[in-house]
Amino acid sequence: MLQVRSGEAVVITRFGDPARVLLRPGLAWRLPQPFESAVPVDLRLRATSSGLQDVGTRDGLRVIMQAYVAWQVPADPAHIARFLRAARNQPDEAARQIRTFVGSALETSSSGFALGSLVNTDPSQLRLAQFEQQLRRQLSQQLLDSYGVRVVDVGLERLTLPAVTLDATVARMRAERDTLAAERTAAGNEQAAAIRADAARDARVLRANASVEAARIEAQAQAEAARVYGAAYQSDPALYRTLRSLDTLDHIVNANTRLILRTDAAPFRALVEGPPGLEAKPAKAGKR
């Protein structure tokens, strides 16, 4: 009799060859040695780290990665038998082989991703989840076929940049920022030039409209002034001439003007003779 513990399977070998696999915990029977032997196989979940791996990205830069793999031997007789043959039922040997597979998978998978999709300050640009999914797809079938091991989870533990890659990354980020700044400056200058051109055009249009409106108002004013002058002349020609002479004097003579002119010449005649129609009347003789 033998006991099958929880979290393990027992392989019954007959003369060294696997005869049957016991998966249900509890008591079971087997033939006595040397006919049959019992080999316990651990089915519990294990984790293995790849260690630091220097790998290359799609854009030719080097990064240092470390990934982990959570694995276990599935409760399946065929896979358990494969694990016995490939790893000789030694979890440490299986872990060593898994590390080799993970290192190769990291190199292959990283070559399909640019550094900006693995290291970036913008979360929308990161593709770490896709990288881990691809890494898991690459490892799962290989480990199952080679060692009978099922991959439960794969993830990145560490991702750093060597000094050379860090310098190159900083230089590239600086160049990208300079390019972006130049593009935005050019776009701003273009918008500023367009705004200035529109403002100058609008100013020209406003000045032209204002000039046209001023000319129209001036023409109307001149026409109205001519009408008023005409009406005034028809009403009293002599008074009109006098007022026009005074207007002319008002435009010609100011506080700093000194003129020596004949007083009997226009428009000074109005100052001497007075308004037309005012003639000196003889004084009446007094009554005696």
Short mmCIF file of N, CA and C in Angstrom, two decimals, residues 21-144:
data_model
loop_
_atom_site.label_atom_id
_atom_site.label_comp_id
_atom_site.label_asym_id
_atom_site.label_seq_id
_atom_site.Cartn_x
_atom_site.Cartn_y
_atom_site.Cartn_z
N VAL A 21 -0.45 6.14 -13.43
CA VAL A 21 -0.26 7.39 -12.68
C VAL A 21 -1.45 7.55 -11.74
N LEU A 22 -1.14 7.75 -10.46
CA LEU A 22 -2.17 7.94 -9.44
C LEU A 22 -2.28 9.43 -9.14
N LEU A 23 -3.51 10.00 -9.34
CA LEU A 23 -3.72 11.43 -9.16
C LEU A 23 -4.60 11.75 -7.97
N ARG A 24 -5.51 10.85 -7.58
CA ARG A 24 -6.45 11.13 -6.50
C ARG A 24 -5.77 10.89 -5.15
N PRO A 25 -5.83 11.91 -4.25
CA PRO A 25 -5.21 11.71 -2.93
C PRO A 25 -5.90 10.55 -2.18
N GLY A 26 -5.07 9.85 -1.43
CA GLY A 26 -5.59 8.73 -0.64
C GLY A 26 -4.68 7.52 -0.72
N LEU A 27 -5.20 6.37 -0.28
CA LEU A 27 -4.43 5.14 -0.30
C LEU A 27 -4.57 4.43 -1.64
N ALA A 28 -3.52 3.77 -2.04
CA ALA A 28 -3.52 3.01 -3.29
C ALA A 28 -2.62 1.80 -3.08
N TRP A 29 -2.71 0.87 -4.00
CA TRP A 29 -1.92 -0.36 -3.88
C TRP A 29 -0.93 -0.44 -5.02
N ARG A 30 0.10 -1.22 -4.80
CA ARG A 30 1.09 -1.53 -5.83
C ARG A 30 1.74 -2.86 -5.48
N LEU A 31 2.37 -3.45 -6.45
CA LEU A 31 3.10 -4.69 -6.20
C LEU A 31 4.39 -4.38 -5.45
N PRO A 32 4.85 -5.29 -4.69
CA PRO A 32 6.09 -5.04 -3.94
C PRO A 32 7.30 -4.96 -4.86
N GLN A 33 8.32 -4.26 -4.39
CA GLN A 33 9.57 -4.21 -5.15
C GLN A 33 10.17 -5.61 -5.21
N PRO A 34 10.89 -5.89 -6.26
CA PRO A 34 11.30 -5.00 -7.35
C PRO A 34 10.33 -4.95 -8.51
N PHE A 35 9.11 -5.52 -8.32
CA PHE A 35 8.17 -5.52 -9.44
C PHE A 35 7.66 -4.11 -9.76
N GLU A 36 7.23 -3.42 -8.71
CA GLU A 36 6.72 -2.06 -8.94
C GLU A 36 7.33 -1.11 -7.92
N SER A 37 7.55 0.12 -8.39
CA SER A 37 8.07 1.18 -7.52
C SER A 37 7.18 2.40 -7.65
N ALA A 38 7.14 3.24 -6.62
CA ALA A 38 6.33 4.47 -6.60
C ALA A 38 7.25 5.68 -6.68
N VAL A 39 6.97 6.56 -7.61
CA VAL A 39 7.76 7.79 -7.80
C VAL A 39 6.82 8.97 -7.61
N PRO A 40 6.94 9.75 -6.51
CA PRO A 40 6.07 10.91 -6.32
C PRO A 40 6.53 12.07 -7.22
N VAL A 41 5.57 12.77 -7.78
CA VAL A 41 5.83 13.93 -8.65
C VAL A 41 5.10 15.13 -8.06
N ASP A 42 5.83 16.20 -7.79
CA ASP A 42 5.26 17.40 -7.18
C ASP A 42 4.45 18.17 -8.24
N LEU A 43 3.17 18.44 -7.95
CA LEU A 43 2.31 19.16 -8.88
C LEU A 43 2.03 20.59 -8.43
N ARG A 44 2.71 21.05 -7.40
CA ARG A 44 2.45 22.39 -6.90
C ARG A 44 3.03 23.46 -7.83
N LEU A 45 2.46 24.65 -7.68
CA LEU A 45 2.89 25.79 -8.51
C LEU A 45 4.26 26.27 -8.06
N ARG A 46 5.13 26.53 -9.04
CA ARG A 46 6.47 27.02 -8.78
C ARG A 46 6.75 28.27 -9.62
N ALA A 47 7.73 29.02 -9.19
CA ALA A 47 8.13 30.23 -9.93
C ALA A 47 9.62 30.19 -10.16
N THR A 48 10.01 30.59 -11.36
CA THR A 48 11.42 30.61 -11.74
C THR A 48 11.74 31.95 -12.38
N SER A 49 12.85 32.56 -11.97
CA SER A 49 13.27 33.84 -12.53
C SER A 49 14.36 33.62 -13.57
N SER A 50 14.33 34.42 -14.60
CA SER A 50 15.30 34.27 -15.69
C SER A 50 16.66 34.86 -15.35
N GLY A 51 16.71 35.74 -14.32
CA GLY A 51 17.94 36.49 -14.10
C GLY A 51 18.05 37.63 -15.11
N LEU A 52 19.02 38.49 -14.93
CA LEU A 52 19.18 39.65 -15.82
C LEU A 52 19.68 39.20 -17.18
N GLN A 53 18.98 39.63 -18.21
CA GLN A 53 19.31 39.27 -19.58
C GLN A 53 19.51 40.54 -20.41
N ASP A 54 20.61 40.61 -21.12
CA ASP A 54 20.90 41.73 -22.01
C ASP A 54 20.34 41.40 -23.38
N VAL A 55 19.28 42.13 -23.78
CA VAL A 55 18.60 41.82 -25.04
C VAL A 55 18.51 43.10 -25.88
N GLY A 56 18.19 42.92 -27.15
CA GLY A 56 18.10 44.05 -28.08
C GLY A 56 16.67 44.33 -28.50
N THR A 57 16.39 45.60 -28.77
CA THR A 57 15.06 46.03 -29.20
C THR A 57 15.01 46.15 -30.72
N ARG A 58 13.82 46.43 -31.22
CA ARG A 58 13.64 46.53 -32.67
C ARG A 58 14.43 47.70 -33.27
N ASP A 59 14.62 48.78 -32.49
CA ASP A 59 15.35 49.93 -33.00
C ASP A 59 16.83 49.87 -32.70
N GLY A 60 17.34 48.67 -32.39
CA GLY A 60 18.78 48.47 -32.27
C GLY A 60 19.39 48.89 -30.96
N LEU A 61 18.61 49.09 -29.91
CA LEU A 61 19.13 49.47 -28.60
C LEU A 61 19.13 48.27 -27.66
N ARG A 62 19.99 48.33 -26.65
CA ARG A 62 20.11 47.23 -25.70
C ARG A 62 19.38 47.58 -24.41
N VAL A 63 18.68 46.60 -23.85
CA VAL A 63 18.00 46.76 -22.56
C VAL A 63 18.31 45.54 -21.70
N ILE A 64 18.16 45.71 -20.41
CA ILE A 64 18.38 44.61 -19.46
C ILE A 64 17.03 44.23 -18.87
N MET A 65 16.64 42.98 -19.09
CA MET A 65 15.34 42.49 -18.63
C MET A 65 15.51 41.31 -17.68
N GLN A 66 14.53 41.18 -16.81
CA GLN A 66 14.43 40.01 -15.94
C GLN A 66 12.96 39.63 -15.86
N ALA A 67 12.66 38.39 -16.20
CA ALA A 67 11.28 37.91 -16.23
C ALA A 67 11.12 36.72 -15.28
N TYR A 68 9.89 36.50 -14.87
CA TYR A 68 9.57 35.33 -14.04
C TYR A 68 8.57 34.45 -14.78
N VAL A 69 8.58 33.19 -14.46
CA VAL A 69 7.64 32.23 -15.03
C VAL A 69 7.04 31.42 -13.89
N ALA A 70 5.73 31.45 -13.79
CA ALA A 70 5.02 30.59 -12.83
C ALA A 70 4.58 29.33 -13.59
N TRP A 71 5.00 28.16 -13.11
CA TRP A 71 4.76 26.92 -13.84
C TRP A 71 4.43 25.78 -12.88
N GLN A 72 3.89 24.74 -13.46
CA GLN A 72 3.61 23.53 -12.69
C GLN A 72 3.45 22.36 -13.66
N VAL A 73 3.61 21.19 -13.10
CA VAL A 73 3.36 19.98 -13.88
C VAL A 73 1.86 19.72 -13.83
N PRO A 74 1.17 19.70 -14.97
CA PRO A 74 -0.28 19.50 -14.94
C PRO A 74 -0.65 18.08 -14.52
N ALA A 75 -1.83 17.96 -13.96
CA ALA A 75 -2.32 16.65 -13.50
C ALA A 75 -2.82 15.86 -14.69
N ASP A 76 -1.88 15.46 -15.53
CA ASP A 76 -2.21 14.69 -16.73
C ASP A 76 -1.15 13.60 -16.88
N PRO A 77 -1.54 12.36 -17.03
CA PRO A 77 -0.55 11.27 -17.06
C PRO A 77 0.51 11.44 -18.15
N ALA A 78 0.11 11.91 -19.32
CA ALA A 78 1.08 12.06 -20.40
C ALA A 78 2.12 13.11 -20.07
N HIS A 79 1.68 14.25 -19.52
CA HIS A 79 2.62 15.31 -19.19
C HIS A 79 3.49 14.93 -17.98
N ILE A 80 2.91 14.22 -17.04
CA ILE A 80 3.71 13.76 -15.90
C ILE A 80 4.80 12.81 -16.35
N ALA A 81 4.47 11.90 -17.25
CA ALA A 81 5.48 10.96 -17.77
C ALA A 81 6.56 11.71 -18.55
N ARG A 82 6.17 12.75 -19.31
CA ARG A 82 7.16 13.55 -20.06
C ARG A 82 8.08 14.28 -19.08
N PHE A 83 7.52 14.80 -17.99
CA PHE A 83 8.34 15.50 -17.01
C PHE A 83 9.34 14.54 -16.36
N LEU A 84 8.89 13.30 -16.09
CA LEU A 84 9.80 12.31 -15.51
C LEU A 84 10.97 12.03 -16.44
N ARG A 85 10.70 11.88 -17.72
CA ARG A 85 11.77 11.55 -18.66
C ARG A 85 12.69 12.73 -18.92
N ALA A 86 12.10 13.97 -19.12
CA ALA A 86 12.91 15.12 -19.53
C ALA A 86 13.68 15.73 -18.37
N ALA A 87 13.05 15.89 -17.22
CA ALA A 87 13.71 16.54 -16.09
C ALA A 87 14.11 15.57 -15.01
N ARG A 88 13.91 14.28 -15.24
CA ARG A 88 14.26 13.23 -14.28
C ARG A 88 13.61 13.50 -12.92
N ASN A 89 12.41 14.08 -12.95
CA ASN A 89 11.62 14.37 -11.76
C ASN A 89 12.36 15.28 -10.78
N GLN A 90 13.16 16.20 -11.33
CA GLN A 90 13.92 17.12 -10.50
C GLN A 90 13.46 18.56 -10.81
N PRO A 91 12.69 19.18 -9.92
CA PRO A 91 12.22 20.55 -10.18
C PRO A 91 13.34 21.55 -10.42
N ASP A 92 14.48 21.37 -9.73
CA ASP A 92 15.59 22.31 -9.92
C ASP A 92 16.16 22.21 -11.32
N GLU A 93 16.24 20.99 -11.84
CA GLU A 93 16.72 20.82 -13.21
C GLU A 93 15.72 21.42 -14.19
N ALA A 94 14.42 21.24 -13.91
CA ALA A 94 13.40 21.85 -14.78
C ALA A 94 13.51 23.38 -14.74
N ALA A 95 13.74 23.95 -13.55
CA ALA A 95 13.88 25.40 -13.43
C ALA A 95 15.08 25.90 -14.22
N ARG A 96 16.19 25.15 -14.18
CA ARG A 96 17.38 25.56 -14.94
C ARG A 96 17.10 25.56 -16.44
N GLN A 97 16.40 24.56 -16.91
CA GLN A 97 16.06 24.51 -18.32
C GLN A 97 15.07 25.62 -18.70
N ILE A 98 14.15 25.89 -17.79
CA ILE A 98 13.17 26.95 -18.05
C ILE A 98 13.87 28.30 -18.17
N ARG A 99 14.90 28.56 -17.31
CA ARG A 99 15.63 29.81 -17.41
C ARG A 99 16.29 29.96 -18.77
N THR A 100 16.79 28.88 -19.32
CA THR A 100 17.39 28.93 -20.65
C THR A 100 16.36 29.30 -21.71
N PHE A 101 15.18 28.69 -21.61
CA PHE A 101 14.10 29.00 -22.55
C PHE A 101 13.66 30.47 -22.42
N VAL A 102 13.56 30.94 -21.19
CA VAL A 102 13.10 32.31 -20.97
C VAL A 102 14.10 33.32 -21.53
N GLY A 103 15.39 33.08 -21.34
CA GLY A 103 16.40 33.98 -21.89
C GLY A 103 16.32 34.07 -23.40
N SER A 104 16.15 32.91 -24.07
CA SER A 104 16.00 32.92 -25.52
C SER A 104 14.72 33.62 -25.95
N ALA A 105 13.62 33.37 -25.21
CA ALA A 105 12.35 34.00 -25.56
C ALA A 105 12.41 35.52 -25.36
N LEU A 106 13.11 35.98 -24.34
CA LEU A 106 13.25 37.43 -24.13
C LEU A 106 13.98 38.07 -25.30
N GLU A 107 15.04 37.44 -25.77
CA GLU A 107 15.79 38.00 -26.90
C GLU A 107 14.93 38.04 -28.15
N THR A 108 14.16 36.98 -28.39
CA THR A 108 13.33 36.92 -29.59
C THR A 108 12.17 37.91 -29.52
N SER A 109 11.51 37.96 -28.37
CA SER A 109 10.34 38.84 -28.24
C SER A 109 10.72 40.31 -28.25
N SER A 110 11.81 40.68 -27.59
CA SER A 110 12.20 42.09 -27.52
C SER A 110 12.57 42.65 -28.89
N SER A 111 13.01 41.78 -29.80
CA SER A 111 13.38 42.27 -31.12
C SER A 111 12.18 42.76 -31.92
N GLY A 112 10.97 42.45 -31.46
CA GLY A 112 9.78 42.91 -32.15
C GLY A 112 9.17 44.17 -31.56
N PHE A 113 9.82 44.75 -30.54
CA PHE A 113 9.29 45.93 -29.87
C PHE A 113 10.35 47.03 -29.85
N ALA A 114 9.93 48.25 -30.12
CA ALA A 114 10.82 49.40 -30.00
C ALA A 114 10.97 49.78 -28.53
N LEU A 115 12.06 50.46 -28.23
CA LEU A 115 12.31 50.84 -26.84
C LEU A 115 11.21 51.76 -26.32
N GLY A 116 10.68 52.63 -27.19
CA GLY A 116 9.63 53.55 -26.76
C GLY A 116 8.35 52.87 -26.34
N SER A 117 8.13 51.63 -26.79
CA SER A 117 6.94 50.89 -26.37
C SER A 117 7.17 50.10 -25.09
N LEU A 118 8.42 50.05 -24.62
CA LEU A 118 8.74 49.35 -23.37
C LEU A 118 9.07 50.31 -22.24
N VAL A 119 9.66 51.47 -22.59
CA VAL A 119 10.00 52.50 -21.61
C VAL A 119 9.48 53.82 -22.15
N ASN A 120 8.49 54.39 -21.47
CA ASN A 120 7.89 55.62 -21.96
C ASN A 120 7.15 56.30 -20.80
N THR A 121 7.21 57.64 -20.78
CA THR A 121 6.46 58.39 -19.77
C THR A 121 4.99 58.52 -20.11
N ASP A 122 4.64 58.21 -21.36
CA ASP A 122 3.25 58.28 -21.78
C ASP A 122 2.64 56.88 -21.69
N PRO A 123 1.70 56.65 -20.77
CA PRO A 123 1.13 55.30 -20.63
C PRO A 123 0.47 54.77 -21.89
N SER A 124 -0.05 55.67 -22.73
CA SER A 124 -0.72 55.22 -23.94
C SER A 124 0.26 54.62 -24.95
N GLN A 125 1.55 54.90 -24.80
CA GLN A 125 2.55 54.39 -25.73
C GLN A 125 3.15 53.05 -25.28
N LEU A 126 2.92 52.67 -24.03
CA LEU A 126 3.52 51.45 -23.50
C LEU A 126 2.80 50.21 -24.03
N ARG A 127 3.58 49.15 -24.31
CA ARG A 127 3.03 47.88 -24.78
C ARG A 127 3.61 46.71 -23.98
N LEU A 128 3.77 46.94 -22.70
CA LEU A 128 4.33 45.88 -21.86
C LEU A 128 3.40 44.68 -21.77
N ALA A 129 2.09 44.91 -21.72
CA ALA A 129 1.15 43.79 -21.66
C ALA A 129 1.25 42.93 -22.92
N GLN A 130 1.36 43.57 -24.09
CA GLN A 130 1.51 42.80 -25.33
C GLN A 130 2.83 42.04 -25.35
N PHE A 131 3.87 42.65 -24.79
CA PHE A 131 5.16 41.97 -24.73
C PHE A 131 5.07 40.72 -23.86
N GLU A 132 4.44 40.83 -22.70
CA GLU A 132 4.31 39.67 -21.82
C GLU A 132 3.43 38.59 -22.44
N GLN A 133 2.39 39.00 -23.16
CA GLN A 133 1.55 38.01 -23.83
C GLN A 133 2.33 37.25 -24.90
N GLN A 134 3.12 37.98 -25.67
CA GLN A 134 3.93 37.31 -26.70
C GLN A 134 4.96 36.38 -26.05
N LEU A 135 5.55 36.81 -24.96
CA LEU A 135 6.52 35.98 -24.26
C LEU A 135 5.86 34.69 -23.75
N ARG A 136 4.65 34.82 -23.24
CA ARG A 136 3.95 33.64 -22.73
C ARG A 136 3.58 32.69 -23.88
N ARG A 137 3.12 33.27 -25.00
CA ARG A 137 2.77 32.40 -26.14
C ARG A 137 3.99 31.61 -26.62
N GLN A 138 5.14 32.27 -26.62
CA GLN A 138 6.33 31.61 -27.11
C GLN A 138 6.81 30.51 -26.16
N LEU A 139 6.63 30.73 -24.86
CA LEU A 139 7.13 29.76 -23.89
C LEU A 139 6.17 28.59 -23.66
N SER A 140 4.88 28.87 -23.70
CA SER A 140 3.90 27.86 -23.26
C SER A 140 4.02 26.55 -24.02
N GLN A 141 3.98 26.61 -25.33
CA GLN A 141 4.00 25.38 -26.12
C GLN A 141 5.35 24.69 -26.06
N GLN A 142 6.43 25.48 -26.03
CA GLN A 142 7.77 24.89 -25.97
C GLN A 142 7.97 24.09 -24.68
N LEU A 143 7.61 24.69 -23.56
CA LEU A 143 7.82 24.00 -22.28
C LEU A 143 6.89 22.81 -22.12
N LEU A 144 5.67 22.92 -22.65
CA LEU A 144 4.74 21.80 -22.54
C LEU A 144 5.21 20.62 -23.39
#
